CSV table of N, CA and C in Angstrom, one decimal:
chain,number,residue,atom,x,y,z
A,10,UNK,N,294.4,230.2,247.6
A,10,UNK,CA,295.0,231.2,247.9
A,10,UNK,C,295.3,231.5,249.3
A,11,UNK,N,296.4,232.2,250.2
A,11,UNK,CA,296.7,232.1,251.2
A,11,UNK,C,296.4,233.7,251.2
A,12,UNK,N,295.6,234.2,251.9
A,12,UNK,CA,295.2,235.8,252.5
A,12,UNK,C,295.9,236.0,253.8
A,13,UNK,N,296.8,237.1,254.1
A,13,UNK,CA,296.3,237.4,255.7
A,13,UNK,C,295.4,238.0,256.1
A,14,UNK,N,295.3,237.6,257.5
A,14,UNK,CA,294.3,238.2,258.0
A,14,UNK,C,294.2,239.2,259.4
A,15,UNK,N,293.4,239.7,259.6
A,15,UNK,CA,293.6,240.9,260.6
A,15,UNK,C,294.6,240.4,261.8
A,16,UNK,N,294.5,239.6,262.0
A,16,UNK,CA,295.4,239.1,263.4
A,16,UNK,C,296.8,238.1,263.2
A,17,UNK,N,297.1,238.5,261.8
A,17,UNK,CA,298.2,237.8,261.1
A,17,UNK,C,299.3,238.8,261.0
A,18,UNK,N,300.4,238.4,260.9
A,18,UNK,CA,301.6,239.0,260.8
A,18,UNK,C,302.1,238.3,259.3
A,19,UNK,N,302.8,239.0,258.6
A,19,UNK,CA,303.6,238.7,257.6
A,19,UNK,C,305.3,238.9,257.9
A,20,UNK,N,305.9,237.7,257.9
A,20,UNK,CA,307.6,237.1,258.1
A,20,UNK,C,308.2,236.6,256.9
A,21,UNK,N,309.3,237.5,257.0
A,21,UNK,CA,310.2,236.8,255.8
A,21,UNK,C,311.2,236.2,256.3
A,22,UNK,N,311.3,235.2,256.1
A,22,UNK,CA,312.7,234.1,256.8
A,22,UNK,C,313.8,234.1,255.6
A,23,UNK,N,315.1,233.8,255.6
A,23,UNK,CA,316.0,233.7,254.5
A,23,UNK,C,316.5,232.1,254.7
A,24,UNK,N,316.6,231.7,253.6
A,24,UNK,CA,317.2,230.3,253.5
A,24,UNK,C,318.2,229.9,254.6
A,25,UNK,N,318.0,228.8,255.3
A,25,UNK,CA,318.9,228.7,256.9
A,25,UNK,C,318.4,228.9,258.2
A,26,UNK,N,317.3,229.9,258.0
A,26,UNK,CA,317.2,230.6,259.2
A,26,UNK,C,316.1,230.0,260.1
A,27,UNK,N,316.6,229.8,261.3
A,27,UNK,CA,315.7,228.6,262.2
A,27,UNK,C,314.7,229.9,263.0
A,28,UNK,N,313.4,229.6,262.7
A,28,UNK,CA,312.7,230.6,263.1
A,28,UNK,C,311.8,230.3,264.3
A,29,UNK,N,312.0,228.6,264.5
A,29,UNK,CA,311.5,228.5,265.7
A,29,UNK,C,312.6,227.2,266.6
A,30,UNK,N,312.9,227.1,268.1
A,30,UNK,CA,313.8,226.2,268.5
A,30,UNK,C,313.0,225.6,269.2
A,31,UNK,N,313.2,224.4,269.3
A,31,UNK,CA,313.1,223.6,270.7
A,31,UNK,C,313.5,224.0,271.9
A,32,UNK,N,312.4,223.6,272.8
A,32,UNK,CA,312.6,224.2,274.0
A,32,UNK,C,312.0,225.8,274.2
A,33,UNK,N,312.0,226.6,273.2
A,33,UNK,CA,311.0,227.7,273.3
A,33,UNK,C,309.7,227.7,273.5
A,34,UNK,N,309.0,228.7,274.1
A,34,UNK,CA,307.6,228.7,274.2
A,34,UNK,C,307.1,229.3,272.9
A,35,UNK,N,306.4,228.7,272.1
A,35,UNK,CA,306.0,229.3,271.0
A,35,UNK,C,304.3,228.8,270.4
A,36,UNK,N,303.5,230.3,270.7
A,36,UNK,CA,302.2,230.0,270.2
A,36,UNK,C,301.7,230.4,268.9
A,37,UNK,N,302.9,230.2,268.0
A,37,UNK,CA,302.6,230.6,266.6
A,37,UNK,C,302.3,229.4,265.5
A,38,UNK,N,301.4,229.3,264.6
A,38,UNK,CA,301.4,228.6,263.6
A,38,UNK,C,301.6,229.3,262.3
A,39,UNK,N,302.3,228.8,261.6
A,39,UNK,CA,302.9,229.4,260.2
A,39,UNK,C,302.2,228.5,258.6
A,40,UNK,N,301.8,229.9,257.9
A,40,UNK,CA,301.1,229.5,256.7
A,40,UNK,C,302.3,229.9,255.7
A,41,UNK,N,302.4,229.0,254.9
A,41,UNK,CA,303.4,229.2,254.0
A,41,UNK,C,303.0,229.8,252.5
A,42,UNK,N,303.0,230.8,252.3
A,42,UNK,CA,302.7,232.0,251.5
A,42,UNK,C,303.8,231.6,249.8
A,43,UNK,N,305.1,231.8,250.7
A,43,UNK,CA,306.1,231.4,249.6
A,43,UNK,C,307.3,230.4,250.1
A,44,UNK,N,308.1,229.7,249.6
A,44,UNK,CA,309.2,229.1,249.8
A,44,UNK,C,308.7,227.5,250.4
A,45,UNK,N,309.8,227.1,251.2
A,45,UNK,CA,309.8,225.8,251.9
A,45,UNK,C,310.5,225.8,253.2
A,46,UNK,N,309.7,225.5,254.2
A,46,UNK,CA,310.5,225.0,255.4
A,46,UNK,C,310.3,223.7,255.9
A,47,UNK,N,311.2,223.5,256.8
A,47,UNK,CA,310.9,221.9,257.3
A,47,UNK,C,310.5,221.9,259.1
A,48,UNK,N,309.9,221.1,259.7
A,48,UNK,CA,310.3,221.2,261.2
A,48,UNK,C,310.9,219.7,261.3
A,49,UNK,N,311.8,219.8,262.7
A,49,UNK,CA,312.7,218.7,262.7
A,49,UNK,C,313.2,218.5,264.4
A,50,UNK,N,313.9,217.4,264.7
A,50,UNK,CA,314.2,217.4,265.9
A,50,UNK,C,315.7,216.7,265.7
A,51,UNK,N,316.4,217.2,266.8
A,51,UNK,CA,317.7,216.7,266.9
A,51,UNK,C,318.2,215.6,267.9
A,52,UNK,N,318.3,214.6,268.0
A,52,UNK,CA,318.4,213.8,268.8
A,52,UNK,C,320.1,213.9,269.6
A,53,UNK,N,319.9,213.1,270.8
A,53,UNK,CA,321.2,212.8,271.6
A,53,UNK,C,322.8,212.9,270.9
A,54,UNK,N,322.7,212.2,269.7
A,54,UNK,CA,323.8,212.0,268.7
A,54,UNK,C,324.0,213.1,267.7
A,55,UNK,N,323.2,214.1,267.7
A,55,UNK,CA,323.1,215.0,266.9
A,55,UNK,C,322.7,214.9,265.4
A,56,UNK,N,322.0,214.1,265.2
A,56,UNK,CA,321.3,213.6,264.1
A,56,UNK,C,319.9,214.1,263.7
A,57,UNK,N,319.7,215.1,262.8
A,57,UNK,CA,318.5,215.6,262.6
A,57,UNK,C,317.4,214.5,262.0
A,58,UNK,N,316.1,214.6,262.3
A,58,UNK,CA,314.9,213.4,262.0
A,58,UNK,C,313.9,214.4,261.4
A,59,UNK,N,313.8,214.5,259.9
A,59,UNK,CA,312.9,215.4,259.9
A,59,UNK,C,311.3,215.0,259.8
A,60,UNK,N,310.6,215.7,260.8
A,60,UNK,CA,309.2,215.4,260.8
A,60,UNK,C,308.3,215.8,259.6
A,61,UNK,N,308.4,217.1,259.1
A,61,UNK,CA,307.6,217.5,258.2
A,61,UNK,C,308.1,218.6,257.1
A,62,UNK,N,307.8,218.7,256.0
A,62,UNK,CA,307.7,219.7,255.3
A,62,UNK,C,306.6,220.4,254.9
A,63,UNK,N,307.0,221.8,254.5
A,63,UNK,CA,305.5,222.2,254.3
A,63,UNK,C,306.3,223.7,253.1
A,64,UNK,N,305.2,223.6,252.1
A,64,UNK,CA,305.4,224.7,251.0
A,64,UNK,C,304.2,225.6,250.6
A,65,UNK,N,304.1,226.0,249.6
A,65,UNK,CA,303.2,227.0,249.3
A,65,UNK,C,301.7,226.2,249.5
A,66,UNK,N,301.0,227.0,250.4
A,66,UNK,CA,299.7,226.7,250.8
A,66,UNK,C,299.4,225.8,251.8
A,67,UNK,N,300.7,225.2,252.5
A,67,UNK,CA,300.7,224.3,253.6
A,67,UNK,C,300.9,225.2,255.0
A,68,UNK,N,300.5,224.2,255.9
A,68,UNK,CA,300.7,225.4,257.4
A,68,UNK,C,301.4,224.3,258.3
A,69,UNK,N,302.0,224.9,259.1
A,69,UNK,CA,303.2,223.9,259.8
A,69,UNK,C,303.2,224.9,261.5
A,70,UNK,N,303.3,223.8,262.7
A,70,UNK,CA,303.3,224.2,263.8
A,70,UNK,C,303.5,223.2,264.6
A,71,UNK,N,304.0,223.6,265.9
A,71,UNK,CA,304.4,222.8,267.1
A,71,UNK,C,303.2,222.3,267.5
A,72,UNK,N,302.8,220.9,267.8
A,72,UNK,CA,301.5,220.7,268.3
A,72,UNK,C,301.2,220.8,269.7
A,73,UNK,N,302.2,221.2,270.3
A,73,UNK,CA,302.6,221.4,271.9
A,73,UNK,C,301.6,222.9,272.2
A,74,UNK,N,301.2,222.5,273.1
A,74,UNK,CA,300.2,223.6,273.6
A,74,UNK,C,300.9,224.6,274.1
A,75,UNK,N,300.3,226.1,274.3
A,75,UNK,CA,300.9,227.4,274.1
A,75,UNK,C,301.8,227.6,275.5
A,76,UNK,N,301.6,226.6,276.2
A,76,UNK,CA,302.0,227.4,277.8
A,76,UNK,C,303.5,225.8,277.8
A,77,UNK,N,303.7,225.2,276.9
A,77,UNK,CA,304.7,224.4,277.1
A,77,UNK,C,305.8,224.2,276.1
A,78,UNK,N,307.1,224.2,276.4
A,78,UNK,CA,308.0,224.7,275.1
A,78,UNK,C,308.0,223.6,274.0
A,79,UNK,N,308.3,224.3,273.0
A,79,UNK,CA,307.9,223.4,271.8
A,79,UNK,C,309.0,222.3,271.9
A,80,UNK,N,308.8,221.4,271.1
A,80,UNK,CA,309.5,220.0,270.7
A,80,UNK,C,310.3,220.2,269.4
A,81,UNK,N,309.6,221.0,268.4
A,81,UNK,CA,310.6,221.0,267.1
A,81,UNK,C,311.1,222.2,266.6
A,82,UNK,N,312.3,222.1,265.9
A,82,UNK,CA,312.8,223.3,265.5
A,82,UNK,C,312.1,223.4,264.4
A,83,UNK,N,312.2,224.8,263.4
A,83,UNK,CA,311.6,225.0,262.2
A,83,UNK,C,312.8,225.8,261.6
A,84,UNK,N,313.0,225.6,260.4
A,84,UNK,CA,313.6,226.4,259.5
A,84,UNK,C,313.4,226.6,258.3
A,85,UNK,N,313.5,227.5,257.4
A,85,UNK,CA,313.9,228.0,255.9
A,85,UNK,C,314.7,226.6,255.1
A,86,UNK,N,314.2,226.2,254.2
A,86,UNK,CA,314.9,225.5,253.2
A,86,UNK,C,315.1,226.2,251.9
A,87,UNK,N,314.5,227.6,251.8
A,87,UNK,CA,314.4,228.4,250.8
A,87,UNK,C,313.9,229.5,251.4
A,88,UNK,N,314.8,230.8,250.9
A,88,UNK,CA,314.0,232.0,251.0
A,88,UNK,C,312.3,232.0,251.0
A,89,UNK,N,311.7,232.6,252.2
A,89,UNK,CA,310.3,231.8,252.1
A,89,UNK,C,309.3,233.2,253.1
A,90,UNK,N,308.2,233.3,252.5
A,90,UNK,CA,307.3,234.2,253.4
A,90,UNK,C,306.4,233.5,254.0
A,91,UNK,N,306.2,233.9,255.3
A,91,UNK,CA,305.0,233.3,256.2
A,91,UNK,C,304.0,234.3,256.6
A,92,UNK,N,303.0,233.5,256.9
A,92,UNK,CA,301.8,234.4,257.3
A,92,UNK,C,302.0,233.8,258.7
A,93,UNK,N,301.9,234.4,259.9
A,93,UNK,CA,302.2,233.8,261.3
A,93,UNK,C,301.0,234.3,262.0
A,94,UNK,N,300.4,233.3,262.7
A,94,UNK,CA,299.0,233.4,263.6
A,94,UNK,C,299.5,232.7,265.0
A,95,UNK,N,298.9,233.9,265.9
A,95,UNK,CA,298.9,233.0,267.3
A,95,UNK,C,298.1,232.0,267.2
A,96,UNK,N,298.2,230.6,268.0
A,96,UNK,CA,297.3,229.5,268.0
A,96,UNK,C,296.3,229.8,268.5
A,97,UNK,N,295.7,230.6,269.5
A,97,UNK,CA,294.3,230.9,269.9
A,97,UNK,C,293.7,231.5,268.8
A,98,UNK,N,294.4,232.5,268.1
A,98,UNK,CA,293.7,233.0,267.1
A,98,UNK,C,293.2,232.2,265.6
A,99,UNK,N,294.5,231.0,265.3
A,99,UNK,CA,294.4,230.0,264.6
A,99,UNK,C,293.0,229.0,265.0
A,100,UNK,N,292.5,229.1,265.9
A,100,UNK,CA,291.4,228.1,266.4
A,100,UNK,C,290.5,228.9,265.6
A,101,UNK,N,290.5,230.1,265.2
A,101,UNK,CA,289.1,230.7,264.9
A,101,UNK,C,289.0,230.2,263.3
A,102,UNK,N,288.6,228.7,263.1
A,102,UNK,CA,288.9,228.1,261.7
A,102,UNK,C,287.7,228.6,260.9
A,103,UNK,N,288.0,228.8,259.4
A,103,UNK,CA,287.0,229.0,258.2
A,103,UNK,C,287.1,227.7,257.9
A,104,UNK,N,286.1,227.3,256.8
A,104,UNK,CA,286.0,226.2,256.2
A,104,UNK,C,287.4,226.1,255.2
A,105,UNK,N,287.9,226.9,254.6
A,105,UNK,CA,289.1,226.6,254.0
A,105,UNK,C,290.1,226.2,255.1
A,106,UNK,N,290.7,226.8,255.9
A,106,UNK,CA,291.4,226.2,256.5
A,106,UNK,C,291.5,225.1,257.4
A,107,UNK,N,289.8,224.7,257.6
A,107,UNK,CA,289.6,223.6,258.4
A,107,UNK,C,289.9,222.6,257.1
A,108,UNK,N,289.7,222.5,256.3
A,108,UNK,CA,290.1,221.6,254.8
A,108,UNK,C,291.7,221.3,254.8
A,109,UNK,N,292.2,222.2,254.9
A,109,UNK,CA,294.0,222.3,255.0
A,109,UNK,C,294.1,221.5,256.4
A,110,UNK,N,293.4,221.6,257.4
A,110,UNK,CA,294.2,221.1,258.4
A,110,UNK,C,293.9,219.6,258.2
A,111,UNK,N,292.5,219.3,257.6
A,111,UNK,CA,291.9,217.8,257.9
A,111,UNK,C,293.2,217.3,256.8
A,112,UNK,N,293.6,217.8,255.6
A,112,UNK,CA,294.5,217.2,254.8
A,112,UNK,C,295.9,217.1,255.2
A,113,UNK,N,296.2,218.3,256.4
A,113,UNK,CA,297.6,218.2,257.0
A,113,UNK,C,297.4,216.7,258.1
A,114,UNK,N,296.5,216.5,258.7
A,114,UNK,CA,296.4,215.3,259.7
A,114,UNK,C,296.4,214.2,258.8
A,115,UNK,N,295.7,213.9,257.7
A,115,UNK,CA,295.9,212.6,256.9
A,115,UNK,C,296.9,212.5,256.5
A,116,UNK,N,298.0,213.4,255.8
A,116,UNK,CA,299.2,213.1,255.2
A,116,UNK,C,300.0,212.9,256.7
A,117,UNK,N,299.8,213.6,257.9
A,117,UNK,CA,300.5,212.9,259.0
A,117,UNK,C,300.4,211.7,259.4
A,118,UNK,N,299.0,211.1,259.4
A,118,UNK,CA,298.5,209.9,259.9
A,118,UNK,C,299.1,208.9,258.7
A,119,UNK,N,299.0,209.2,257.3
A,119,UNK,CA,299.9,208.2,256.6
A,119,UNK,C,300.9,208.0,256.7
A,120,UNK,N,301.9,209.0,257.2
A,120,UNK,CA,303.3,208.9,257.3
A,120,UNK,C,303.5,207.9,258.6
A,121,UNK,N,302.9,208.1,259.4
A,121,UNK,CA,303.0,207.5,260.8
A,121,UNK,C,302.7,206.0,260.4
A,122,UNK,N,301.4,205.5,260.1
A,122,UNK,CA,301.0,204.2,259.7
A,122,UNK,C,302.7,203.5,258.8
A,123,UNK,N,303.0,204.4,257.9
A,123,UNK,CA,303.8,204.0,256.7
A,123,UNK,C,305.2,203.9,257.5
A,124,UNK,N,305.5,204.5,258.4
A,124,UNK,CA,307.0,204.5,259.1
A,124,UNK,C,306.8,203.1,260.1
A,125,UNK,N,305.3,202.7,260.3
A,125,UNK,CA,305.7,201.7,261.3
A,125,UNK,C,305.5,200.2,260.6
A,126,UNK,N,305.0,200.6,259.1
A,126,UNK,CA,304.4,199.5,258.3
A,126,UNK,C,305.1,199.0,257.0
A,127,UNK,N,305.4,200.0,256.6
A,127,UNK,CA,305.9,200.2,254.8
A,127,UNK,C,307.6,199.8,255.0
A,128,UNK,N,307.8,199.2,253.7
A,128,UNK,CA,309.2,199.2,253.4
A,128,UNK,C,309.7,200.3,253.1
A,129,UNK,N,311.1,200.9,253.0
A,129,UNK,CA,311.6,202.0,252.8
A,129,UNK,C,311.2,202.4,251.3
A,130,UNK,N,311.3,201.4,250.1
A,130,UNK,CA,310.6,201.4,248.8
A,130,UNK,C,309.4,202.1,249.0
A,131,UNK,N,308.1,201.7,249.5
A,131,UNK,CA,307.3,202.1,250.1
A,131,UNK,C,307.0,203.3,250.2
A,132,UNK,N,307.8,203.8,251.5
A,132,UNK,CA,308.0,205.0,252.1
A,132,UNK,C,308.5,205.8,250.8
A,133,UNK,N,309.1,205.8,250.2
A,133,UNK,CA,309.7,206.7,249.0
A,133,UNK,C,308.6,207.1,248.0
A,134,UNK,N,308.1,205.7,247.9
A,134,UNK,CA,306.9,206.2,246.5
A,134,UNK,C,305.9,207.0,247.0
A,135,UNK,N,305.6,206.5,248.4
A,135,UNK,CA,304.5,207.4,249.2
A,135,UNK,C,305.1,209.1,248.9
A,136,UNK,N,306.2,209.5,249.5
A,136,UNK,CA,306.9,210.8,249.6
A,136,UNK,C,306.6,211.2,248.2
A,137,UNK,N,307.2,210.2,246.8
A,137,UNK,CA,307.2,210.8,245.4
A,137,UNK,C,305.4,211.4,245.3
A,138,UNK,N,304.4,210.7,245.8
A,138,UNK,CA,303.3,210.7,245.4
A,138,UNK,C,302.5,211.9,246.3
A,139,UNK,N,302.9,212.3,247.4
A,139,UNK,CA,302.6,213.3,248.0
A,139,UNK,C,303.2,214.6,248.3
A,140,UNK,N,304.3,214.6,247.9
A,140,UNK,CA,305.2,215.8,247.4
A,140,UNK,C,306.1,215.8,246.3
A,141,UNK,N,304.8,215.6,245.1
A,141,UNK,CA,305.8,215.7,243.8
A,141,UNK,C,307.1,216.8,243.5
A,142,UNK,N,306.1,217.9,243.8
A,142,UNK,CA,307.0,218.9,243.6
A,142,UNK,C,308.4,219.3,244.4
A,143,UNK,N,308.4,218.4,245.7
A,143,UNK,CA,309.7,218.3,246.2
A,143,UNK,C,310.5,218.0,245.9
A,144,UNK,N,310.6,216.7,245.3
A,144,UNK,CA,311.6,215.9,244.6
A,144,UNK,C,312.9,216.7,244.2
A,145,UNK,N,312.7,217.5,243.4
A,145,UNK,CA,313.7,218.6,242.6
A,145,UNK,C,313.9,219.4,243.8
A,146,UNK,N,313.2,220.2,244.6
A,146,UNK,CA,313.7,221.0,245.6
A,146,UNK,C,314.8,220.7,247.0
A,147,UNK,N,314.4,219.7,247.5
A,147,UNK,CA,315.1,219.1,248.2
A,147,UNK,C,316.6,218.6,248.3
A,148,UNK,N,317.4,218.6,249.1
A,148,UNK,CA,318.7,217.7,248.9
A,148,UNK,C,318.3,216.3,249.5
A,149,UNK,N,319.1,215.6,248.8
A,149,UNK,CA,318.9,213.7,248.9
A,149,UNK,C,318.9,213.7,250.4
A,150,UNK,N,319.9,214.3,251.4
A,150,UNK,CA,319.6,214.1,252.8
A,150,UNK,C,318.9,214.2,253.5
A,151,UNK,N,317.7,215.4,253.0
A,151,UNK,CA,317.1,215.7,253.9
A,151,UNK,C,315.8,214.8,253.5
A,152,UNK,N,315.6,214.3,252.0
A,152,UNK,CA,314.5,212.9,251.7
A,152,UNK,C,314.8,211.8,252.5
A,153,UNK,N,316.1,211.8,252.7
A,153,UNK,CA,316.6,210.3,253.5
A,153,UNK,C,316.0,210.5,254.8
A,154,UNK,N,316.4,211.7,255.6
A,154,UNK,CA,315.8,211.7,256.9
A,154,UNK,C,314.8,211.7,257.1
A,155,UNK,N,313.6,212.4,256.3
A,155,UNK,CA,312.2,212.1,256.4
A,155,UNK,C,311.7,210.9,256.5
A,156,UNK,N,312.6,209.9,255.4
A,156,UNK,CA,312.1,208.6,255.2
A,156,UNK,C,312.7,207.5,256.3
A,157,UNK,N,313.8,208.2,256.9
A,157,UNK,CA,314.0,207.5,257.8
A,157,UNK,C,315.2,206.6,257.5
A,158,UNK,N,315.9,206.9,256.7
A,158,UNK,CA,317.2,205.8,256.1
A,158,UNK,C,318.3,207.0,255.4
A,159,UNK,N,319.2,206.2,255.3
A,159,UNK,CA,320.6,206.9,255.3
A,159,UNK,C,320.7,207.4,253.5
A,160,UNK,N,321.3,208.4,253.6
A,160,UNK,CA,321.3,209.1,252.0
A,160,UNK,C,321.8,207.9,251.0
A,161,UNK,N,322.7,206.7,251.4
A,161,UNK,CA,323.0,206.0,250.5
A,161,UNK,C,322.1,204.9,250.2
A,162,UNK,N,321.2,204.6,251.2
A,162,UNK,CA,320.1,203.6,251.1
A,162,UNK,C,319.0,204.1,250.2
A,163,UNK,N,318.8,205.9,250.3
A,163,UNK,CA,318.1,206.5,249.5
A,163,UNK,C,318.4,206.6,248.1
A,164,UNK,N,319.6,206.5,247.7
A,164,UNK,CA,320.5,206.5,246.5
A,164,UNK,C,320.2,205.1,245.8
A,165,UNK,N,320.4,203.9,246.5
A,165,UNK,CA,320.1,202.6,246.5
A,165,UNK,C,318.2,202.8,245.6
A,166,UNK,N,317.5,203.1,246.6
A,166,UNK,CA,316.0,203.0,246.1
A,166,UNK,C,316.1,203.4,245.2
A,167,UNK,N,316.3,204.6,244.6
A,167,UNK,CA,316.4,205.3,243.5
A,167,UNK,C,316.9,204.6,242.6
A,168,UNK,N,318.1,204.1,242.3
A,168,UNK,CA,318.3,203.3,241.5
A,168,UNK,C,317.4,202.0,241.2
A,169,UNK,N,316.9,201.4,241.9
A,169,UNK,CA,316.1,199.9,242.1
A,169,UNK,C,314.7,200.9,241.1
A,170,UNK,N,314.1,201.7,241.4
A,170,UNK,CA,312.8,202.4,241.2
A,170,UNK,C,313.4,202.6,239.8
A,171,UNK,N,314.6,203.2,239.3
A,171,UNK,CA,314.7,203.7,238.1
A,171,UNK,C,314.8,202.5,237.1
A,172,UNK,N,315.4,201.4,237.6
A,172,UNK,CA,315.6,200.1,236.9
A,172,UNK,C,314.3,199.4,236.5
A,173,UNK,N,313.5,199.4,237.7
A,173,UNK,CA,312.2,198.9,237.3
A,173,UNK,C,311.1,199.6,236.6
A,174,UNK,N,311.5,201.0,236.2
A,174,UNK,CA,310.5,201.5,235.3
A,174,UNK,C,310.0,201.4,233.7
């Protein structure tokens, strides 16, 4: 259970609201109390590339240091309630938040290795096992962006997967 701490604030964000923009100085870390958010970047062609999803119990933030501009946008995919902490305060880690941080690092490490070495089907299967509750909560285009494939390719993958079961 996520609990607000003395040096944190509760923030409600509406679906579609961007609460962090690339280029801004941002010293905040967000714990998701309710809802679903994503972090992403937009390339020079205007295509978005999803870096990560975070939902109830997960933490999300830009890894850039406090005095450098953020590299990621963050927005709410559902109406969400966030516990907002300053990064320097977030460094005061307790055992529970440390376990959550290690879990998140493991997910990101597996994601990066998978992007470098796995087939699209393997990446989709990993997404299913990592985020089983998100399959129905996310639009296909966002899952495709996260996997690094087109929505059409994802549709084909899902069809192949359904036929093989």
